[in-house]
């Protein structure tokens, strides 16, 4: 079973608003490390080289916050009760 198959076993309940928001002034060069650091692969580079982020599917591991510190985010919190990831461990 590969990583994507394992991630697909999890259940994710989205919120109406994002629980993690990348700051508008965050350095793109600093965010690039998250392309490989986020275990869910939620940070991606688009065709213009800009780092994009979709919080849906977040594993709530905190890696992005530790790697890029709070300055890179205008909001970083855990999802509200009843929302977010439910691990099913394959
Ligand atoms: S908390 Fe973990 S899974 Fe969620 S966006 Fe950050 S690095 Fe990715």
PDB file of N, CA and C and ligand atoms in Angstrom:
ATOM      1  N   UNK A   1       0.857  -1.183   0.000  1.00  0.00           N
ATOM      2  CA  UNK A   1       0.000   0.000   0.000  1.00  0.00           C
ATOM      3  C   UNK A   1       0.896   1.237   0.000  1.00  0.00           C
ATOM      4  N   UNK A   2       0.701   2.149  -0.974  1.00  0.00           N
ATOM      5  CA  UNK A   2       1.534   3.351  -1.012  1.00  0.00           C
ATOM      6  C   UNK A   2       0.915   4.460  -0.159  1.00  0.00           C
ATOM      7  N   UNK A   3       1.620   5.603  -0.057  1.00  0.00           N
ATOM      8  CA  UNK A   3       1.190   6.687   0.825  1.00  0.00           C
ATOM      9  C   UNK A   3      -0.182   7.218   0.433  1.00  0.00           C
ATOM     10  N   UNK A   4      -0.408   7.436  -0.848  1.00  0.00           N
ATOM     11  CA  UNK A   4      -1.706   7.978  -1.272  1.00  0.00           C
ATOM     12  C   UNK A   4      -2.848   7.032  -0.920  1.00  0.00           C
ATOM     13  N   UNK A   5      -2.611   5.732  -1.028  1.00  0.00           N
ATOM     14  CA  UNK A   5      -3.640   4.757  -0.646  1.00  0.00           C
ATOM     15  C   UNK A   5      -3.932   4.852   0.851  1.00  0.00           C
ATOM     16  N   UNK A   6      -2.873   5.012   1.663  1.00  0.00           N
ATOM     17  CA  UNK A   6      -3.067   5.134   3.110  1.00  0.00           C
ATOM     18  C   UNK A   6      -3.814   6.416   3.467  1.00  0.00           C
ATOM     19  N   UNK A   7      -3.428   7.538   2.820  1.00  0.00           N
ATOM     20  CA  UNK A   7      -4.100   8.809   3.098  1.00  0.00           C
ATOM     21  C   UNK A   7      -5.568   8.739   2.703  1.00  0.00           C
ATOM     22  N   UNK A   8      -5.868   8.010   1.662  1.00  0.00           N
ATOM     23  CA  UNK A   8      -7.255   7.905   1.186  1.00  0.00           C
ATOM     24  C   UNK A   8      -8.136   7.144   2.171  1.00  0.00           C
ATOM     25  N   UNK A   9      -7.531   6.396   3.095  1.00  0.00           N
ATOM     26  CA  UNK A   9      -8.314   5.673   4.106  1.00  0.00           C
ATOM     27  C   UNK A   9      -8.858   6.620   5.176  1.00  0.00           C
ATOM     28  N   UNK A  10      -8.187   7.779   5.368  1.00  0.00           N
ATOM     29  CA  UNK A  10      -8.635   8.728   6.383  1.00  0.00           C
ATOM     30  C   UNK A  10      -9.952   9.350   5.968  1.00  0.00           C
ATOM     31  N   UNK A  11     -10.690   9.826   6.966  1.00  0.00           N
ATOM     32  CA  UNK A  11     -11.907  10.587   6.706  1.00  0.00           C
ATOM     33  C   UNK A  11     -11.614  12.032   7.036  1.00  0.00           C
ATOM     34  N   UNK A  12     -12.084  12.970   6.205  1.00  0.00           N
ATOM     35  CA  UNK A  12     -11.825  14.379   6.454  1.00  0.00           C
ATOM     36  C   UNK A  12     -13.119  15.167   6.408  1.00  0.00           C
ATOM     37  N   UNK A  13     -13.436  15.823   7.509  1.00  0.00           N
ATOM     38  CA  UNK A  13     -14.623  16.676   7.576  1.00  0.00           C
ATOM     39  C   UNK A  13     -14.177  18.130   7.441  1.00  0.00           C
ATOM     40  N   UNK A  14     -14.441  18.784   6.315  1.00  0.00           N
ATOM     41  CA  UNK A  14     -13.978  20.171   6.141  1.00  0.00           C
ATOM     42  C   UNK A  14     -14.769  21.152   6.992  1.00  0.00           C
ATOM     43  N   UNK A  15     -14.130  22.309   7.251  1.00  0.00           N
ATOM     44  CA  UNK A  15     -14.794  23.415   7.943  1.00  0.00           C
ATOM     45  C   UNK A  15     -15.267  24.420   6.898  1.00  0.00           C
ATOM     46  N   UNK A  16     -16.093  25.363   7.340  1.00  0.00           N
ATOM     47  CA  UNK A  16     -16.521  26.435   6.435  1.00  0.00           C
ATOM     48  C   UNK A  16     -15.394  27.412   6.147  1.00  0.00           C
ATOM     49  N   UNK A  17     -14.485  27.568   7.106  1.00  0.00           N
ATOM     50  CA  UNK A  17     -13.338  28.452   6.912  1.00  0.00           C
ATOM     51  C   UNK A  17     -12.062  27.663   7.143  1.00  0.00           C
ATOM     52  N   UNK A  18     -11.000  28.099   6.483  1.00  0.00           N
ATOM     53  CA  UNK A  18      -9.717  27.402   6.581  1.00  0.00           C
ATOM     54  C   UNK A  18      -9.139  27.532   7.989  1.00  0.00           C
ATOM     55  N   UNK A  19      -8.533  26.461   8.491  1.00  0.00           N
ATOM     56  CA  UNK A  19      -7.905  26.521   9.806  1.00  0.00           C
ATOM     57  C   UNK A  19      -6.431  26.906   9.716  1.00  0.00           C
ATOM     58  N   UNK A  20      -5.887  26.867   8.517  1.00  0.00           N
ATOM     59  CA  UNK A  20      -4.519  27.336   8.286  1.00  0.00           C
ATOM     60  C   UNK A  20      -4.562  28.278   7.088  1.00  0.00           C
ATOM     61  N   UNK A  21      -4.005  29.481   7.262  1.00  0.00           N
ATOM     62  CA  UNK A  21      -3.970  30.453   6.166  1.00  0.00           C
ATOM     63  C   UNK A  21      -2.536  30.946   6.028  1.00  0.00           C
ATOM     64  N   UNK A  22      -1.966  30.810   4.843  1.00  0.00           N
ATOM     65  CA  UNK A  22      -0.615  31.305   4.585  1.00  0.00           C
ATOM     66  C   UNK A  22      -0.679  32.827   4.494  1.00  0.00           C
ATOM     67  N   UNK A  23       0.239  33.503   5.178  1.00  0.00           N
ATOM     68  CA  UNK A  23       0.262  34.966   5.176  1.00  0.00           C
ATOM     69  C   UNK A  23       0.555  35.490   3.777  1.00  0.00           C
ATOM     70  N   UNK A  24      -0.093  36.596   3.448  1.00  0.00           N
ATOM     71  CA  UNK A  24       0.094  37.189   2.121  1.00  0.00           C
ATOM     72  C   UNK A  24       1.523  37.625   1.875  1.00  0.00           C
ATOM     73  N   UNK A  25       2.246  37.965   2.938  1.00  0.00           N
ATOM     74  CA  UNK A  25       3.629  38.427   2.781  1.00  0.00           C
ATOM     75  C   UNK A  25       4.652  37.318   3.051  1.00  0.00           C
ATOM     76  N   UNK A  26       4.195  36.062   3.132  1.00  0.00           N
ATOM     77  CA  UNK A  26       5.127  34.953   3.383  1.00  0.00           C
ATOM     78  C   UNK A  26       6.101  34.808   2.215  1.00  0.00           C
ATOM     79  N   UNK A  27       7.355  34.567   2.532  1.00  0.00           N
ATOM     80  CA  UNK A  27       8.384  34.423   1.502  1.00  0.00           C
ATOM     81  C   UNK A  27       8.162  33.111   0.743  1.00  0.00           C
ATOM     82  N   UNK A  28       8.020  33.212  -0.565  1.00  0.00           N
ATOM     83  CA  UNK A  28       7.822  32.010  -1.376  1.00  0.00           C
ATOM     84  C   UNK A  28       9.003  31.058  -1.225  1.00  0.00           C
ATOM     85  N   UNK A  29      10.198  31.619  -1.104  1.00  0.00           N
ATOM     86  CA  UNK A  29      11.378  30.760  -0.962  1.00  0.00           C
ATOM     87  C   UNK A  29      11.316  29.959   0.335  1.00  0.00           C
ATOM     88  N   UNK A  30      10.773  30.571   1.389  1.00  0.00           N
ATOM     89  CA  UNK A  30      10.658  29.862   2.664  1.00  0.00           C
ATOM     90  C   UNK A  30       9.584  28.787   2.583  1.00  0.00           C
ATOM     91  N   UNK A  31       8.544  29.062   1.825  1.00  0.00           N
ATOM     92  CA  UNK A  31       7.441  28.102   1.717  1.00  0.00           C
ATOM     93  C   UNK A  31       7.824  26.876   0.890  1.00  0.00           C
ATOM     94  N   UNK A  32       8.836  27.011   0.043  1.00  0.00           N
ATOM     95  CA  UNK A  32       9.210  25.891  -0.838  1.00  0.00           C
ATOM     96  C   UNK A  32       9.581  24.635  -0.062  1.00  0.00           C
ATOM     97  N   UNK A  33      10.121  24.802   1.133  1.00  0.00           N
ATOM     98  CA  UNK A  33      10.500  23.631   1.935  1.00  0.00           C
ATOM     99  C   UNK A  33       9.268  22.788   2.263  1.00  0.00           C
ATOM    100  N   UNK A  34       8.096  23.430   2.288  1.00  0.00           N
ATOM    101  CA  UNK A  34       6.871  22.701   2.627  1.00  0.00           C
ATOM    102  C   UNK A  34       6.410  21.779   1.507  1.00  0.00           C
ATOM    103  N   UNK A  35       6.955  21.964   0.312  1.00  0.00           N
ATOM    104  CA  UNK A  35       6.609  21.045  -0.788  1.00  0.00           C
ATOM    105  C   UNK A  35       6.978  19.619  -0.408  1.00  0.00           C
ATOM    106  N   UNK A  36       8.066  19.471   0.331  1.00  0.00           N
ATOM    107  CA  UNK A  36       8.514  18.141   0.744  1.00  0.00           C
ATOM    108  C   UNK A  36       8.226  17.846   2.211  1.00  0.00           C
ATOM    109  N   UNK A  37       7.983  18.893   3.012  1.00  0.00           N
ATOM    110  CA  UNK A  37       7.816  18.675   4.453  1.00  0.00           C
ATOM    111  C   UNK A  37       6.402  18.250   4.838  1.00  0.00           C
ATOM    112  N   UNK A  38       5.392  18.746   4.139  1.00  0.00           N
ATOM    113  CA  UNK A  38       4.011  18.415   4.498  1.00  0.00           C
ATOM    114  C   UNK A  38       3.726  16.960   4.109  1.00  0.00           C
ATOM    115  N   UNK A  39       3.414  16.095   5.070  1.00  0.00           N
ATOM    116  CA  UNK A  39       3.209  14.683   4.748  1.00  0.00           C
ATOM    117  C   UNK A  39       1.961  14.416   3.920  1.00  0.00           C
ATOM    118  N   UNK A  40       1.048  15.384   3.883  1.00  0.00           N
ATOM    119  CA  UNK A  40      -0.164  15.212   3.091  1.00  0.00           C
ATOM    120  C   UNK A  40      -0.030  15.830   1.699  1.00  0.00           C
ATOM    121  N   UNK A  41       1.091  16.500   1.433  1.00  0.00           N
ATOM    122  CA  UNK A  41       1.313  17.082   0.113  1.00  0.00           C
ATOM    123  C   UNK A  41       0.345  18.208  -0.219  1.00  0.00           C
ATOM    124  N   UNK A  42       0.009  19.024   0.773  1.00  0.00           N
ATOM    125  CA  UNK A  42      -0.988  20.078   0.557  1.00  0.00           C
ATOM    126  C   UNK A  42      -0.390  21.367   0.014  1.00  0.00           C
ATOM    127  N   UNK A  43       0.930  21.489   0.068  1.00  0.00           N
ATOM    128  CA  UNK A  43       1.600  22.654  -0.518  1.00  0.00           C
ATOM    129  C   UNK A  43       2.109  22.226  -1.888  1.00  0.00           C
ATOM    130  N   UNK A  44       1.719  22.978  -2.905  1.00  0.00           N
ATOM    131  CA  UNK A  44       2.101  22.612  -4.274  1.00  0.00           C
ATOM    132  C   UNK A  44       2.595  23.844  -5.002  1.00  0.00           C
ATOM    133  N   UNK A  45       3.401  23.619  -6.023  1.00  0.00           N
ATOM    134  CA  UNK A  45       3.893  24.714  -6.851  1.00  0.00           C
ATOM    135  C   UNK A  45       3.073  24.740  -8.137  1.00  0.00           C
ATOM    136  N   UNK A  46       2.516  25.920  -8.450  1.00  0.00           N
ATOM    137  CA  UNK A  46       1.729  26.012  -9.683  1.00  0.00           C
ATOM    138  C   UNK A  46       2.645  26.298 -10.871  1.00  0.00           C
ATOM    139  N   UNK A  47       2.040  26.455 -12.035  1.00  0.00           N
ATOM    140  CA  UNK A  47       2.823  26.608 -13.268  1.00  0.00           C
ATOM    141  C   UNK A  47       3.638  27.898 -13.305  1.00  0.00           C
ATOM    142  N   UNK A  48       3.277  28.882 -12.455  1.00  0.00           N
ATOM    143  CA  UNK A  48       4.052  30.123 -12.412  1.00  0.00           C
ATOM    144  C   UNK A  48       5.124  30.099 -11.318  1.00  0.00           C
ATOM    145  N   UNK A  49       5.242  28.962 -10.614  1.00  0.00           N
ATOM    146  CA  UNK A  49       6.261  28.833  -9.575  1.00  0.00           C
ATOM    147  C   UNK A  49       5.794  29.294  -8.219  1.00  0.00           C
ATOM    148  N   UNK A  50       4.523  29.666  -8.097  1.00  0.00           N
ATOM    149  CA  UNK A  50       3.980  30.122  -6.815  1.00  0.00           C
ATOM    150  C   UNK A  50       3.556  28.919  -5.980  1.00  0.00           C
ATOM    151  N   UNK A  51       3.788  28.994  -4.660  1.00  0.00           N
ATOM    152  CA  UNK A  51       3.375  27.926  -3.756  1.00  0.00           C
ATOM    153  C   UNK A  51       1.905  28.138  -3.405  1.00  0.00           C
ATOM    154  N   UNK A  52       1.100  27.123  -3.621  1.00  0.00           N
ATOM    155  CA  UNK A  52      -0.315  27.186  -3.276  1.00  0.00           C
ATOM    156  C   UNK A  52      -0.577  26.198  -2.138  1.00  0.00           C
ATOM    157  N   UNK A  53      -1.679  26.422  -1.437  1.00  0.00           N
ATOM    158  CA  UNK A  53      -1.989  25.592  -0.280  1.00  0.00           C
ATOM    159  C   UNK A  53      -3.487  25.352  -0.205  1.00  0.00           C
ATOM    160  N   UNK A  54      -3.874  24.106   0.035  1.00  0.00           N
ATOM    161  CA  UNK A  54      -5.276  23.752   0.257  1.00  0.00           C
ATOM    162  C   UNK A  54      -5.335  23.020   1.596  1.00  0.00           C
ATOM    163  N   UNK A  55      -6.027  23.567   2.603  1.00  0.00           N
ATOM    164  CA  UNK A  55      -6.016  22.945   3.927  1.00  0.00           C
ATOM    165  C   UNK A  55      -6.828  21.650   4.014  1.00  0.00           C
ATOM    166  N   UNK A  56      -7.646  21.374   3.027  1.00  0.00           N
ATOM    167  CA  UNK A  56      -8.455  20.156   3.082  1.00  0.00           C
ATOM    168  C   UNK A  56      -7.563  18.928   2.936  1.00  0.00           C
ATOM    169  N   UNK A  57      -7.656  18.028   3.912  1.00  0.00           N
ATOM    170  CA  UNK A  57      -6.802  16.851   3.937  1.00  0.00           C
ATOM    171  C   UNK A  57      -5.655  16.991   4.918  1.00  0.00           C
ATOM    172  N   UNK A  58      -5.626  18.104   5.647  1.00  0.00           N
ATOM    173  CA  UNK A  58      -4.562  18.337   6.635  1.00  0.00           C
ATOM    174  C   UNK A  58      -4.567  17.234   7.694  1.00  0.00           C
ATOM    175  N   UNK A  59      -3.386  16.757   8.038  1.00  0.00           N
ATOM    176  CA  UNK A  59      -3.234  15.705   9.043  1.00  0.00           C
ATOM    177  C   UNK A  59      -3.040  16.268  10.450  1.00  0.00           C
ATOM    178  N   UNK A  60      -3.015  17.612  10.563  1.00  0.00           N
ATOM    179  CA  UNK A  60      -2.904  18.294  11.860  1.00  0.00           C
ATOM    180  C   UNK A  60      -1.621  17.917  12.596  1.00  0.00           C
ATOM    181  N   UNK A  61      -0.556  17.692  11.834  1.00  0.00           N
ATOM    182  CA  UNK A  61       0.705  17.258  12.435  1.00  0.00           C
ATOM    183  C   UNK A  61       1.526  18.419  12.965  1.00  0.00           C
ATOM    184  N   UNK A  62       1.306  19.631  12.443  1.00  0.00           N
ATOM    185  CA  UNK A  62       2.046  20.807  12.903  1.00  0.00           C
ATOM    186  C   UNK A  62       3.386  21.008  12.235  1.00  0.00           C
ATOM    187  N   UNK A  63       3.749  20.162  11.298  1.00  0.00           N
ATOM    188  CA  UNK A  63       5.069  20.271  10.667  1.00  0.00           C
ATOM    189  C   UNK A  63       5.265  21.631   9.997  1.00  0.00           C
ATOM    190  N   UNK A  64       4.266  22.113   9.282  1.00  0.00           N
ATOM    191  CA  UNK A  64       4.425  23.388   8.569  1.00  0.00           C
ATOM    192  C   UNK A  64       4.665  24.530   9.558  1.00  0.00           C
ATOM    193  N   UNK A  65       4.011  24.492  10.682  1.00  0.00           N
ATOM    194  CA  UNK A  65       4.174  25.544  11.686  1.00  0.00           C
ATOM    195  C   UNK A  65       5.565  25.499  12.296  1.00  0.00           C
ATOM    196  N   UNK A  66       6.075  24.308  12.518  1.00  0.00           N
ATOM    197  CA  UNK A  66       7.411  24.172  13.096  1.00  0.00           C
ATOM    198  C   UNK A  66       8.472  24.588  12.089  1.00  0.00           C
ATOM    199  N   UNK A  67       8.303  24.174  10.837  1.00  0.00           N
ATOM    200  CA  UNK A  67       9.319  24.447   9.818  1.00  0.00           C
ATOM    201  C   UNK A  67       9.346  25.924   9.439  1.00  0.00           C
ATOM    202  N   UNK A  68       8.178  26.537   9.255  1.00  0.00           N
ATOM    203  CA  UNK A  68       8.129  27.922   8.768  1.00  0.00           C
ATOM    204  C   UNK A  68       7.791  28.938   9.851  1.00  0.00           C
ATOM    205  N   UNK A  69       7.551  28.505  11.055  1.00  0.00           N
ATOM    206  CA  UNK A  69       7.242  29.401  12.176  1.00  0.00           C
ATOM    207  C   UNK A  69       5.942  30.170  11.917  1.00  0.00           C
ATOM    208  N   UNK A  70       5.485  30.843  12.919  1.00  0.00           N
ATOM    209  CA  UNK A  70       4.192  31.511  12.849  1.00  0.00           C
ATOM    210  C   UNK A  70       4.181  32.675  11.854  1.00  0.00           C
ATOM    211  N   UNK A  71       5.351  33.261  11.545  1.00  0.00           N
ATOM    212  CA  UNK A  71       5.365  34.413  10.639  1.00  0.00           C
ATOM    213  C   UNK A  71       4.831  34.071   9.255  1.00  0.00           C
ATOM    214  N   UNK A  72       4.926  32.817   8.873  1.00  0.00           N
ATOM    215  CA  UNK A  72       4.488  32.418   7.527  1.00  0.00           C
ATOM    216  C   UNK A  72       2.972  32.277   7.435  1.00  0.00           C
ATOM    217  N   UNK A  73       2.281  32.345   8.576  1.00  0.00           N
ATOM    218  CA  UNK A  73       0.840  32.092   8.578  1.00  0.00           C
ATOM    219  C   UNK A  73       0.087  33.248   9.226  1.00  0.00           C
ATOM    220  N   UNK A  74      -1.009  33.633   8.612  1.00  0.00           N
ATOM    221  CA  UNK A  74      -1.860  34.629   9.262  1.00  0.00           C
ATOM    222  C   UNK A  74      -2.841  33.937  10.199  1.00  0.00           C
ATOM    223  N   UNK A  75      -2.993  32.636  10.031  1.00  0.00           N
ATOM    224  CA  UNK A  75      -3.829  31.843  10.935  1.00  0.00           C
ATOM    225  C   UNK A  75      -3.300  30.421  10.950  1.00  0.00           C
ATOM    226  N   UNK A  76      -3.131  29.885  12.138  1.00  0.00           N
ATOM    227  CA  UNK A  76      -2.795  28.465  12.296  1.00  0.00           C
ATOM    228  C   UNK A  76      -3.476  27.991  13.576  1.00  0.00           C
ATOM    229  N   UNK A  77      -4.442  27.135  13.418  1.00  0.00           N
ATOM    230  CA  UNK A  77      -5.135  26.565  14.576  1.00  0.00           C
ATOM    231  C   UNK A  77      -5.589  25.167  14.181  1.00  0.00           C
ATOM    232  N   UNK A  78      -6.006  24.398  15.164  1.00  0.00           N
ATOM    233  CA  UNK A  78      -6.581  23.101  14.855  1.00  0.00           C
ATOM    234  C   UNK A  78      -8.026  23.299  14.425  1.00  0.00           C
ATOM    235  N   UNK A  79      -8.571  22.388  13.634  1.00  0.00           N
ATOM    236  CA  UNK A  79      -9.971  22.515  13.221  1.00  0.00           C
ATOM    237  C   UNK A  79     -10.902  22.456  14.438  1.00  0.00           C
ATOM    238  N   UNK A  80     -12.082  23.026  14.266  1.00  0.00           N
ATOM    239  CA  UNK A  80     -13.085  23.004  15.335  1.00  0.00           C
ATOM    240  C   UNK A  80     -13.493  21.562  15.619  1.00  0.00           C
ATOM    241  N   UNK A  81     -14.037  21.355  16.811  1.00  0.00           N
ATOM    242  CA  UNK A  81     -14.496  20.013  17.207  1.00  0.00           C
ATOM    243  C   UNK A  81     -15.457  19.452  16.174  1.00  0.00           C
ATOM    244  N   UNK A  82     -15.245  18.203  15.810  1.00  0.00           N
ATOM    245  CA  UNK A  82     -16.099  17.554  14.820  1.00  0.00           C
ATOM    246  C   UNK A  82     -15.617  17.735  13.395  1.00  0.00           C
ATOM    247  N   UNK A  83     -14.606  18.595  13.208  1.00  0.00           N
ATOM    248  CA  UNK A  83     -14.056  18.818  11.869  1.00  0.00           C
ATOM    249  C   UNK A  83     -12.614  18.311  11.822  1.00  0.00           C
ATOM    250  N   UNK A  84     -12.078  18.238  10.625  1.00  0.00           N
ATOM    251  CA  UNK A  84     -10.701  17.817  10.438  1.00  0.00           C
ATOM    252  C   UNK A  84     -10.591  16.329  10.142  1.00  0.00           C
ATOM    253  N   UNK A  85      -9.419  15.806  10.430  1.00  0.00           N
ATOM    254  CA  UNK A  85      -9.095  14.436  10.035  1.00  0.00           C
ATOM    255  C   UNK A  85      -9.539  13.418  11.087  1.00  0.00           C
ATOM    256  N   UNK A  86      -9.985  12.281  10.601  1.00  0.00           N
ATOM    257  CA  UNK A  86     -10.202  11.097  11.433  1.00  0.00           C
ATOM    258  C   UNK A  86      -9.322  10.003  10.846  1.00  0.00           C
ATOM    259  N   UNK A  87      -8.335   9.553  11.625  1.00  0.00           N
ATOM    260  CA  UNK A  87      -7.391   8.558  11.115  1.00  0.00           C
ATOM    261  C   UNK A  87      -8.008   7.167  11.152  1.00  0.00           C
ATOM    262  N   UNK A  88      -7.772   6.452  10.064  1.00  0.00           N
ATOM    263  CA  UNK A  88      -8.296   5.086  10.004  1.00  0.00           C
ATOM    264  C   UNK A  88      -7.184   4.052   9.886  1.00  0.00           C
ATOM    265  N   UNK A  89      -5.945   4.511   9.709  1.00  0.00           N
ATOM    266  CA  UNK A  89      -4.761   3.651   9.731  1.00  0.00           C
ATOM    267  C   UNK A  89      -4.867   2.438   8.805  1.00  0.00           C
ATOM    268  N   UNK A  90      -5.509   2.609   7.684  1.00  0.00           N
ATOM    269  CA  UNK A  90      -5.532   1.558   6.658  1.00  0.00           C
ATOM    270  C   UNK A  90      -6.203   0.308   7.130  1.00  0.00           C
TER     271      UNK A  90
HETATM  272  S1  LIG B   1      -0.275  20.550   9.769  1.00  0.00           S
HETATM  273 FE1  LIG B   1       0.865  18.892   8.721  1.00  0.00          FE
HETATM  274  S2  LIG B   1      -0.550  18.017   7.241  1.00  0.00           S
HETATM  275 FE2  LIG B   1      -1.407  19.986   7.903  1.00  0.00          FE
HETATM  276  S3  LIG B   1      -0.714  21.445   6.349  1.00  0.00           S
HETATM  277 FE3  LIG B   1       0.779  21.492   8.042  1.00  0.00          FE
HETATM  278  S4  LIG B   1       2.362  20.002   7.451  1.00  0.00           S
HETATM  279 FE4  LIG B   1       0.569  19.608   6.155  1.00  0.00          FE
END
